[in-house]
Amino acid sequence: MLPMRQTATLKALGKIEGFKNDLNMLRSTMADLSLWLPATRLTKQCDEAIRMIDGIAERFERKLVVTIVGPCGAGKSTLLNALSGIDDLSPTGHQRPTTGHVIVFSNDNRDAAQLFANLGSDSVEVKSSPAAALLEHVIIIDTPDTDSMAYQKHTPLVREAILRSDMLICVFDSENPKRKDHVDFLAPFIRKFNGESLVSVMNKCDRLDEPELKNRILLDFSAYIQAAWQTSVDHTLCISARRHLTDPQWDRTAVPKHDFDQFEELQNLIFDSINRAGYVLDRRLENTKSLRDFVFDEIEQEVSGYSTSLETAKQKIREAEKKSFLEAVTTMKNDDTRQLFGIGLMVYQKLAQRWFGPMGWMIAIWARLLIFGTGMAALFRFGRPITQIMGMISAWRHFKESKSATADARSDERVGAGLRTYRLTTMSSWPDIAESLIGGGFDGAVRRVEDALPGGDRLSEKLAGVWSETLESEIELVSRKLSGILLQIVFNLPAFGILGYSGWLTVKGFLLGKYFAGSFFLHALCSIVIILLLSFFIFQAFVRLVAGPERVTTKAFEKMKRQAEHSDMMASNPVLLQLETVIELSALLASRQSR
């Protein structure tokens, strides 16, 4: 079995990979939102967070990195000296900047290898003291001032140190803690740390009146940085780093005014609480989760800021889609090029598959005759003799498989007319939709309606598909009504009666030795044919009444209109697809963040 330490490491690395996978999937989603302007910036944030997580994974077995950051004169170097027990470990004084490079407090030069590789050996200095031997799992880094005169040179050093940190100690001068430049500089980094990974320190607190410090300054400062950083700071400690030097060298004008000092609490936090192997894993795992959640929060805030406009745009698109669909259906219904003959054929084709007996044969024969008639009509209508003749022959030979005879009823000029109406109606609604989209963060390119609508062929296929499915559904419904077992018995009964009676007389005469003349069978056949024809004519009248082409078409169009609420004609609209993706981001983030 693996040692507990290795098992814990493997589990933690697995969770980190899961957080990274969440960001990769989110980045992929962002990359597809080419029309939503915030996506570019958010994609870069995903890339940066992934890079930082990779850095955490690379140093997973290394010591925990605690970085001290602060503005000029806050006392960062004095704090490091106090923690190390050596007054001059990190340079202090009135000359600014006092620290021009990164100082790593550790008893092992190898701990600074990751900084050497990224900052260069000239920018990193490793220092040690007896106190460093106590830090088995922690190294402390002192950074240059965040607001020094050598700002352009020092900023990359500070940024790189922070990016490779597991814990930040943000040092402020208690006499002027609200240094906006320092707070703003740290803001982009702070939200990537949380809990015990973020410690705020007010140094030189002994220079202020104790009651004022505790009752006003500390509370006011805590509220200020939490509002500025948009995150909670669990630890805000008041210390006097100079008090804990071997030789404080107090200025006569700046002697301590009281003994309130939380330096020991900070010292215990670094040397005891976090200086444990298990804490290193937990803190790095927590920081990785914080990185993921930071990006998630950024995206969620971005979406929330545009939510009203985005929802309005979606609603307007759906309303425009419904209106355009209804207008297209109305145009198709009123179009003069109605192929009613083909609809009648489709009804009889369905009936021929359901009916039995002599009436079933008559319906099948009639359907074949209608196929031939439809083919002839198409021949004269479209002027494509060879193609249409071949279609008629194919239809006659392959009755159930033929589509050519009914193609005019399913997809004809009416679909083209409906498509034109659909596009014109959508185009008239689009300017208002585009303004809502732009208000939701979309690029001004969405004003080009020709780029927003799906291709003409795709729309035509969808409209033709909806019409064909609706028509076939209505024809299927009426064919079931016209094929009830009772109805089939009623219409088949006369022919079965004559046929049965003639057969009974023939069998009876044969058994009695009485043979009928040929005229008897001729008359019987004529009677059966006449009865069949009469029954079929009555049946045709009944079909015309219940399932006439005009009636079927009217009901099919009414059914299409009822589908307007659920129309997906715009489903392939690239703008709508991106809009729905943006709106659904909040739910997606919530589901992943809960894991």
mmCIF file of C-alpha atoms in Angstrom, residues 154-462:
data_model
loop_
_atom_site.group_PDB
_atom_site.id
_atom_site.type_symbol
_atom_site.label_atom_id
_atom_site.label_comp_id
_atom_site.label_asym_id
_atom_site.label_seq_id
_atom_site.Cartn_x
_atom_site.Cartn_y
_atom_site.Cartn_z
ATOM 1 C CA HIS A 154 10.071 45.813 -9.922
ATOM 2 C CA THR A 155 6.505 45.125 -11.041
ATOM 3 C CA PRO A 156 7.363 41.953 -13.040
ATOM 4 C CA LEU A 157 9.270 40.622 -10.027
ATOM 5 C CA VAL A 158 6.352 41.214 -7.679
ATOM 6 C CA ARG A 159 3.825 39.761 -10.122
ATOM 7 C CA GLU A 160 5.862 36.616 -10.714
ATOM 8 C CA ALA A 161 6.389 36.115 -6.997
ATOM 9 C CA ILE A 162 2.655 36.479 -6.318
ATOM 10 C CA LEU A 163 1.734 34.091 -9.122
ATOM 11 C CA ARG A 164 3.993 31.462 -7.543
ATOM 12 C CA SER A 165 2.717 32.049 -4.029
ATOM 13 C CA ASP A 166 0.432 29.903 -1.930
ATOM 14 C CA MET A 167 -0.151 32.570 0.701
ATOM 15 C CA LEU A 168 -0.001 36.368 0.711
ATOM 16 C CA ILE A 169 0.861 38.613 3.642
ATOM 17 C CA CYS A 170 -0.245 42.089 2.562
ATOM 18 C CA VAL A 171 1.511 44.709 4.688
ATOM 19 C CA PHE A 172 0.033 48.195 5.214
ATOM 20 C CA ASP A 173 1.317 51.191 7.142
ATOM 21 C CA SER A 174 -1.241 51.689 9.943
ATOM 22 C CA GLU A 175 -0.667 55.465 9.802
ATOM 23 C CA ASN A 176 -1.839 55.513 6.186
ATOM 24 C CA PRO A 177 -3.386 52.114 5.430
ATOM 25 C CA LYS A 178 -5.729 53.214 2.652
ATOM 26 C CA ARG A 179 -3.051 53.437 -0.023
ATOM 27 C CA LYS A 180 -5.266 53.155 -3.086
ATOM 28 C CA ASP A 181 -2.359 52.473 -5.454
ATOM 29 C CA HIS A 182 -1.279 49.489 -3.358
ATOM 30 C CA VAL A 183 -4.829 48.170 -2.947
ATOM 31 C CA ASP A 184 -5.519 48.524 -6.685
ATOM 32 C CA PHE A 185 -2.231 46.835 -7.581
ATOM 33 C CA LEU A 186 -3.123 43.761 -5.521
ATOM 34 C CA ALA A 187 -6.803 43.614 -6.541
ATOM 35 C CA PRO A 188 -6.314 41.385 -9.641
ATOM 36 C CA PHE A 189 -4.412 38.833 -7.532
ATOM 37 C CA ILE A 190 -6.277 38.918 -4.229
ATOM 38 C CA ARG A 191 -9.409 37.094 -5.357
ATOM 39 C CA LYS A 192 -7.282 34.102 -6.264
ATOM 40 C CA PHE A 193 -6.467 33.621 -2.580
ATOM 41 C CA ASN A 194 -8.934 32.986 0.213
ATOM 42 C CA GLY A 195 -9.231 31.816 3.785
ATOM 43 C CA GLU A 196 -5.878 31.476 5.502
ATOM 44 C CA SER A 197 -4.110 32.071 2.179
ATOM 45 C CA LEU A 198 -4.736 35.805 2.575
ATOM 46 C CA VAL A 199 -3.485 37.728 5.607
ATOM 47 C CA SER A 200 -3.728 41.498 5.969
ATOM 48 C CA VAL A 201 -1.200 43.104 8.333
ATOM 49 C CA MET A 202 -1.293 46.659 9.677
ATOM 50 C CA ASN A 203 2.297 47.406 10.714
ATOM 51 C CA LYS A 204 3.502 50.177 13.030
ATOM 52 C CA CYS A 205 0.258 49.934 14.985
ATOM 53 C CA ASP A 206 2.067 51.053 18.154
ATOM 54 C CA ARG A 207 2.263 54.576 16.757
ATOM 55 C CA LEU A 208 -1.515 55.022 17.038
ATOM 56 C CA ASP A 209 -3.754 55.396 20.047
ATOM 57 C CA GLU A 210 -4.905 51.938 21.068
ATOM 58 C CA PRO A 211 -8.663 52.726 21.512
ATOM 59 C CA GLU A 212 -8.781 54.553 18.179
ATOM 60 C CA LEU A 213 -6.884 51.713 16.498
ATOM 61 C CA LYS A 214 -9.209 48.986 17.789
ATOM 62 C CA ASN A 215 -12.535 50.806 17.653
ATOM 63 C CA ARG A 216 -12.243 52.865 14.484
ATOM 64 C CA ILE A 217 -9.141 52.470 12.306
ATOM 65 C CA LEU A 218 -9.073 48.667 12.225
ATOM 66 C CA LEU A 219 -12.805 48.310 11.532
ATOM 67 C CA ASP A 220 -12.775 51.063 8.917
ATOM 68 C CA PHE A 221 -9.722 49.586 7.178
ATOM 69 C CA SER A 222 -11.173 46.041 7.133
ATOM 70 C CA ALA A 223 -14.361 47.308 5.515
ATOM 71 C CA TYR A 224 -12.337 49.343 3.016
ATOM 72 C CA ILE A 225 -10.154 46.513 1.685
ATOM 73 C CA GLN A 226 -12.999 44.004 1.593
ATOM 74 C CA ALA A 227 -15.045 46.434 -0.498
ATOM 75 C CA ALA A 228 -12.080 47.249 -2.746
ATOM 76 C CA TRP A 229 -11.096 43.604 -3.266
ATOM 77 C CA GLN A 230 -14.649 42.220 -3.351
ATOM 78 C CA THR A 231 -13.673 39.349 -1.082
ATOM 79 C CA SER A 232 -13.505 38.599 2.621
ATOM 80 C CA VAL A 233 -10.194 38.800 4.503
ATOM 81 C CA ASP A 234 -10.239 36.307 7.385
ATOM 82 C CA HIS A 235 -7.077 37.597 9.076
ATOM 83 C CA THR A 236 -6.367 41.292 9.671
ATOM 84 C CA LEU A 237 -3.627 41.600 12.275
ATOM 85 C CA CYS A 238 -2.154 44.661 13.972
ATOM 86 C CA ILE A 239 1.586 44.316 14.619
ATOM 87 C CA SER A 240 4.730 46.241 15.397
ATOM 88 C CA ALA A 241 7.480 44.424 13.488
ATOM 89 C CA ARG A 242 10.202 46.762 14.788
ATOM 90 C CA ARG A 243 9.346 45.842 18.389
ATOM 91 C CA HIS A 244 10.583 42.271 17.658
ATOM 92 C CA LEU A 245 14.007 43.182 16.272
ATOM 93 C CA THR A 246 17.047 42.566 18.428
ATOM 94 C CA ASP A 247 17.864 46.287 18.299
ATOM 95 C CA PRO A 248 14.705 48.241 17.374
ATOM 96 C CA GLN A 249 16.573 51.567 17.244
ATOM 97 C CA TRP A 250 13.435 53.559 18.064
ATOM 98 C CA ASP A 251 13.169 57.064 16.742
ATOM 99 C CA ARG A 252 12.647 59.392 19.685
ATOM 100 C CA THR A 253 9.645 60.892 17.911
ATOM 101 C CA ALA A 254 8.076 57.488 17.165
ATOM 102 C CA VAL A 255 8.249 55.453 20.342
ATOM 103 C CA PRO A 256 5.506 52.885 21.020
ATOM 104 C CA LYS A 257 2.295 54.288 22.505
ATOM 105 C CA HIS A 258 0.919 50.939 23.715
ATOM 106 C CA ASP A 259 1.637 47.203 23.870
ATOM 107 C CA PHE A 260 -1.193 45.932 21.669
ATOM 108 C CA ASP A 261 0.599 43.697 19.158
ATOM 109 C CA GLN A 262 -0.522 40.553 17.279
ATOM 110 C CA PHE A 263 2.924 39.643 15.971
ATOM 111 C CA GLU A 264 2.971 36.432 17.975
ATOM 112 C CA GLU A 265 -0.298 35.359 16.366
ATOM 113 C CA LEU A 266 1.207 35.949 12.908
ATOM 114 C CA GLN A 267 4.363 34.104 13.929
ATOM 115 C CA ASN A 268 2.359 31.119 15.182
ATOM 116 C CA LEU A 269 0.350 31.103 11.969
ATOM 117 C CA ILE A 270 3.505 30.814 9.844
ATOM 118 C CA PHE A 271 5.739 28.645 12.035
ATOM 119 C CA ASP A 272 3.076 26.363 13.530
ATOM 120 C CA SER A 273 -0.304 26.318 11.751
ATOM 121 C CA ILE A 274 0.849 26.289 8.144
ATOM 122 C CA ASN A 275 4.246 24.666 8.710
ATOM 123 C CA ARG A 276 2.788 21.171 8.324
ATOM 124 C CA ALA A 277 2.989 18.733 5.416
ATOM 125 C CA GLY A 278 -0.775 18.193 5.324
ATOM 126 C CA TYR A 279 -1.416 21.927 5.327
ATOM 127 C CA VAL A 280 0.693 22.352 2.192
ATOM 128 C CA LEU A 281 -1.579 19.960 0.250
ATOM 129 C CA ASP A 282 -4.766 21.470 1.628
ATOM 130 C CA ARG A 283 -3.691 25.029 0.942
ATOM 131 C CA ARG A 284 -2.581 24.358 -2.624
ATOM 132 C CA LEU A 285 -5.762 22.430 -3.308
ATOM 133 C CA GLU A 286 -7.804 25.286 -1.844
ATOM 134 C CA ASN A 287 -5.887 27.856 -3.891
ATOM 135 C CA THR A 288 -6.480 25.867 -7.060
ATOM 136 C CA LYS A 289 -10.191 25.747 -6.325
ATOM 137 C CA SER A 290 -10.086 29.472 -5.629
ATOM 138 C CA LEU A 291 -8.531 30.087 -9.053
ATOM 139 C CA ARG A 292 -11.300 28.142 -10.743
ATOM 140 C CA ASP A 293 -13.996 29.814 -8.660
ATOM 141 C CA PHE A 294 -12.439 33.217 -9.345
ATOM 142 C CA VAL A 295 -12.857 32.718 -13.106
ATOM 143 C CA PHE A 296 -16.343 31.303 -12.573
ATOM 144 C CA ASP A 297 -17.315 34.349 -10.505
ATOM 145 C CA GLU A 298 -15.900 36.718 -13.108
ATOM 146 C CA ILE A 299 -17.954 35.102 -15.862
ATOM 147 C CA GLU A 300 -21.070 34.929 -13.700
ATOM 148 C CA GLN A 301 -20.769 38.615 -12.823
ATOM 149 C CA GLU A 302 -20.308 39.467 -16.490
ATOM 150 C CA VAL A 303 -23.387 37.475 -17.496
ATOM 151 C CA SER A 304 -25.413 38.911 -14.601
ATOM 152 C CA GLY A 305 -24.542 42.435 -15.673
ATOM 153 C CA TYR A 306 -26.035 41.795 -19.100
ATOM 154 C CA SER A 307 -28.803 39.412 -18.008
ATOM 155 C CA THR A 308 -31.719 41.810 -18.566
ATOM 156 C CA SER A 309 -30.668 42.722 -22.107
ATOM 157 C CA LEU A 310 -29.815 39.110 -22.938
ATOM 158 C CA GLU A 311 -33.185 37.796 -21.767
ATOM 159 C CA THR A 312 -34.945 40.616 -23.616
ATOM 160 C CA ALA A 313 -33.071 39.781 -26.818
ATOM 161 C CA LYS A 314 -33.941 36.093 -26.482
ATOM 162 C CA GLN A 315 -37.612 36.894 -25.916
ATOM 163 C CA LYS A 316 -37.664 39.207 -28.939
ATOM 164 C CA ILE A 317 -36.056 36.553 -31.125
ATOM 165 C CA ARG A 318 -38.634 33.980 -30.018
ATOM 166 C CA GLU A 319 -41.478 36.429 -30.652
ATOM 167 C CA ALA A 320 -40.074 37.303 -34.072
ATOM 168 C CA GLU A 321 -39.694 33.606 -34.864
ATOM 169 C CA LYS A 322 -43.302 32.941 -33.889
ATOM 170 C CA LYS A 323 -44.571 35.909 -35.884
ATOM 171 C CA SER A 324 -42.515 34.975 -38.945
ATOM 172 C CA PHE A 325 -43.664 31.361 -38.742
ATOM 173 C CA LEU A 326 -47.340 32.340 -38.533
ATOM 174 C CA GLU A 327 -46.951 34.753 -41.443
ATOM 175 C CA ALA A 328 -45.256 32.043 -43.483
ATOM 176 C CA VAL A 329 -48.059 29.567 -42.740
ATOM 177 C CA THR A 330 -50.689 32.149 -43.736
ATOM 178 C CA THR A 331 -48.861 32.786 -47.009
ATOM 179 C CA MET A 332 -48.620 29.065 -47.731
ATOM 180 C CA LYS A 333 -52.325 28.605 -46.991
ATOM 181 C CA ASN A 334 -53.346 31.486 -49.289
ATOM 182 C CA ASP A 335 -50.987 30.525 -52.080
ATOM 183 C CA ASP A 336 -52.781 29.762 -55.335
ATOM 184 C CA THR A 337 -50.527 26.878 -56.289
ATOM 185 C CA ARG A 338 -52.342 24.255 -54.201
ATOM 186 C CA GLN A 339 -51.750 20.675 -55.239
ATOM 187 C CA LEU A 340 -55.022 19.209 -53.956
ATOM 188 C CA PHE A 341 -54.923 16.245 -56.338
ATOM 189 C CA GLY A 342 -51.711 14.999 -54.754
ATOM 190 C CA ILE A 343 -53.251 15.226 -51.261
ATOM 191 C CA GLY A 344 -56.179 13.052 -52.369
ATOM 192 C CA LEU A 345 -53.697 10.516 -53.679
ATOM 193 C CA MET A 346 -51.854 10.471 -50.352
ATOM 194 C CA VAL A 347 -55.142 9.797 -48.537
ATOM 195 C CA TYR A 348 -55.999 6.867 -50.808
ATOM 196 C CA GLN A 349 -52.472 5.477 -50.515
ATOM 197 C CA LYS A 350 -52.879 5.343 -46.729
ATOM 198 C CA LEU A 351 -56.353 3.803 -47.049
ATOM 199 C CA ALA A 352 -55.105 1.132 -49.474
ATOM 200 C CA GLN A 353 -52.654 -0.025 -46.800
ATOM 201 C CA ARG A 354 -55.418 -0.335 -44.178
ATOM 202 C CA TRP A 355 -58.462 -1.699 -46.017
ATOM 203 C CA PHE A 356 -59.175 -5.397 -46.721
ATOM 204 C CA GLY A 357 -61.625 -7.277 -48.892
ATOM 205 C CA PRO A 358 -63.100 -6.179 -52.220
ATOM 206 C CA MET A 359 -63.189 -2.502 -51.151
ATOM 207 C CA GLY A 360 -59.502 -2.732 -50.313
ATOM 208 C CA TRP A 361 -58.838 -3.924 -53.877
ATOM 209 C CA MET A 362 -60.914 -1.072 -55.325
ATOM 210 C CA ILE A 363 -59.084 1.520 -53.186
ATOM 211 C CA ALA A 364 -55.702 0.098 -54.253
ATOM 212 C CA ILE A 365 -56.668 0.211 -57.951
ATOM 213 C CA TRP A 366 -57.962 3.756 -57.562
ATOM 214 C CA ALA A 367 -54.743 4.846 -55.858
ATOM 215 C CA ARG A 368 -52.713 3.490 -58.770
ATOM 216 C CA LEU A 369 -54.933 5.325 -61.232
ATOM 217 C CA LEU A 370 -54.435 8.522 -59.229
ATOM 218 C CA ILE A 371 -50.663 8.041 -59.365
ATOM 219 C CA PHE A 372 -50.866 7.848 -63.126
ATOM 220 C CA GLY A 373 -53.093 10.931 -63.218
ATOM 221 C CA THR A 374 -50.741 12.880 -60.951
ATOM 222 C CA GLY A 375 -47.822 11.954 -63.158
ATOM 223 C CA MET A 376 -49.677 13.149 -66.256
ATOM 224 C CA ALA A 377 -50.519 16.434 -64.536
ATOM 225 C CA ALA A 378 -46.888 16.914 -63.605
ATOM 226 C CA LEU A 379 -45.871 16.096 -67.166
ATOM 227 C CA PHE A 380 -47.918 18.973 -68.569
ATOM 228 C CA ARG A 381 -47.283 21.339 -65.665
ATOM 229 C CA PHE A 382 -43.499 21.253 -65.529
ATOM 230 C CA GLY A 383 -42.587 20.281 -69.088
ATOM 231 C CA ARG A 384 -40.066 17.560 -68.129
ATOM 232 C CA PRO A 385 -41.484 14.656 -70.177
ATOM 233 C CA ILE A 386 -38.708 12.088 -69.813
ATOM 234 C CA THR A 387 -38.226 12.633 -66.063
ATOM 235 C CA GLN A 388 -41.952 12.605 -65.320
ATOM 236 C CA ILE A 389 -42.675 9.576 -67.512
ATOM 237 C CA MET A 390 -39.931 7.649 -65.734
ATOM 238 C CA GLY A 391 -41.464 8.814 -62.454
ATOM 239 C CA MET A 392 -44.897 7.534 -63.490
ATOM 240 C CA ILE A 393 -43.487 4.159 -64.501
ATOM 241 C CA SER A 394 -41.557 3.901 -61.236
ATOM 242 C CA ALA A 395 -44.652 4.908 -59.256
ATOM 243 C CA TRP A 396 -46.813 2.314 -61.039
ATOM 244 C CA ARG A 397 -44.259 -0.447 -60.425
ATOM 245 C CA HIS A 398 -43.319 0.506 -56.873
ATOM 246 C CA PHE A 399 -46.590 1.705 -55.390
ATOM 247 C CA LYS A 400 -45.625 1.818 -51.690
ATOM 248 C CA GLU A 401 -42.135 3.170 -52.256
ATOM 249 C CA SER A 402 -43.048 5.930 -54.669
ATOM 250 C CA LYS A 403 -42.583 9.545 -53.639
ATOM 251 C CA SER A 404 -42.609 11.219 -57.002
ATOM 252 C CA ALA A 405 -46.383 11.087 -57.322
ATOM 253 C CA THR A 406 -46.918 12.933 -54.032
ATOM 254 C CA ALA A 407 -43.921 15.262 -54.058
ATOM 255 C CA ASP A 408 -45.994 18.193 -55.315
ATOM 256 C CA ALA A 409 -48.296 17.982 -52.303
ATOM 257 C CA ARG A 410 -45.461 17.957 -49.768
ATOM 258 C CA SER A 411 -42.959 20.436 -51.174
ATOM 259 C CA ASP A 412 -43.979 22.858 -53.887
ATOM 260 C CA GLU A 413 -44.223 26.532 -54.675
ATOM 261 C CA ARG A 414 -46.121 27.141 -51.455
ATOM 262 C CA VAL A 415 -42.960 26.373 -49.424
ATOM 263 C CA GLY A 416 -40.973 28.913 -51.414
ATOM 264 C CA ALA A 417 -43.658 31.550 -50.895
ATOM 265 C CA GLY A 418 -43.753 30.805 -47.163
ATOM 266 C CA LEU A 419 -39.968 31.008 -46.942
ATOM 267 C CA ARG A 420 -39.898 34.436 -48.578
ATOM 268 C CA THR A 421 -42.520 35.693 -46.141
ATOM 269 C CA TYR A 422 -40.639 34.207 -43.191
ATOM 270 C CA ARG A 423 -37.383 35.930 -44.118
ATOM 271 C CA LEU A 424 -39.025 39.300 -44.817
ATOM 272 C CA THR A 425 -40.910 39.271 -41.514
ATOM 273 C CA THR A 426 -37.776 38.317 -39.564
ATOM 274 C CA MET A 427 -35.722 41.004 -41.290
ATOM 275 C CA SER A 428 -38.281 43.660 -40.334
ATOM 276 C CA SER A 429 -37.997 42.637 -36.653
ATOM 277 C CA TRP A 430 -34.224 42.269 -36.561
ATOM 278 C CA PRO A 431 -33.072 45.907 -36.006
ATOM 279 C CA ASP A 432 -34.862 46.013 -32.638
ATOM 280 C CA ILE A 433 -33.466 42.577 -31.722
ATOM 281 C CA ALA A 434 -29.945 43.667 -32.680
ATOM 282 C CA GLU A 435 -30.059 46.661 -30.320
ATOM 283 C CA SER A 436 -31.020 44.401 -27.415
ATOM 284 C CA LEU A 437 -28.163 42.066 -28.323
ATOM 285 C CA ILE A 438 -25.679 44.923 -28.415
ATOM 286 C CA GLY A 439 -26.980 46.033 -25.017
ATOM 287 C CA GLY A 440 -26.189 42.498 -23.849
ATOM 288 C CA GLY A 441 -22.541 42.764 -24.835
ATOM 289 C CA PHE A 442 -22.729 41.477 -28.411
ATOM 290 C CA ASP A 443 -20.686 42.887 -31.255
ATOM 291 C CA GLY A 444 -22.291 45.460 -33.570
ATOM 292 C CA ALA A 445 -21.937 42.917 -36.374
ATOM 293 C CA VAL A 446 -25.226 41.358 -35.213
ATOM 294 C CA ARG A 447 -26.981 44.234 -36.966
ATOM 295 C CA ARG A 448 -26.301 42.425 -40.265
ATOM 296 C CA VAL A 449 -29.443 40.330 -40.496
ATOM 297 C CA GLU A 450 -28.059 38.348 -43.448
ATOM 298 C CA ASP A 451 -25.398 36.942 -41.110
ATOM 299 C CA ALA A 452 -27.896 36.221 -38.352
ATOM 300 C CA LEU A 453 -30.436 34.191 -40.329
ATOM 301 C CA PRO A 454 -29.744 30.552 -41.185
ATOM 302 C CA GLY A 455 -29.022 29.780 -44.830
ATOM 303 C CA GLY A 456 -31.925 29.810 -47.284
ATOM 304 C CA ASP A 457 -31.572 26.117 -48.079
ATOM 305 C CA ARG A 458 -31.618 25.196 -44.405
ATOM 306 C CA LEU A 459 -34.692 27.320 -43.723
ATOM 307 C CA SER A 460 -36.400 25.912 -46.783
ATOM 308 C CA GLU A 461 -35.678 22.359 -45.646
ATOM 309 C CA LYS A 462 -37.033 23.096 -42.176
#
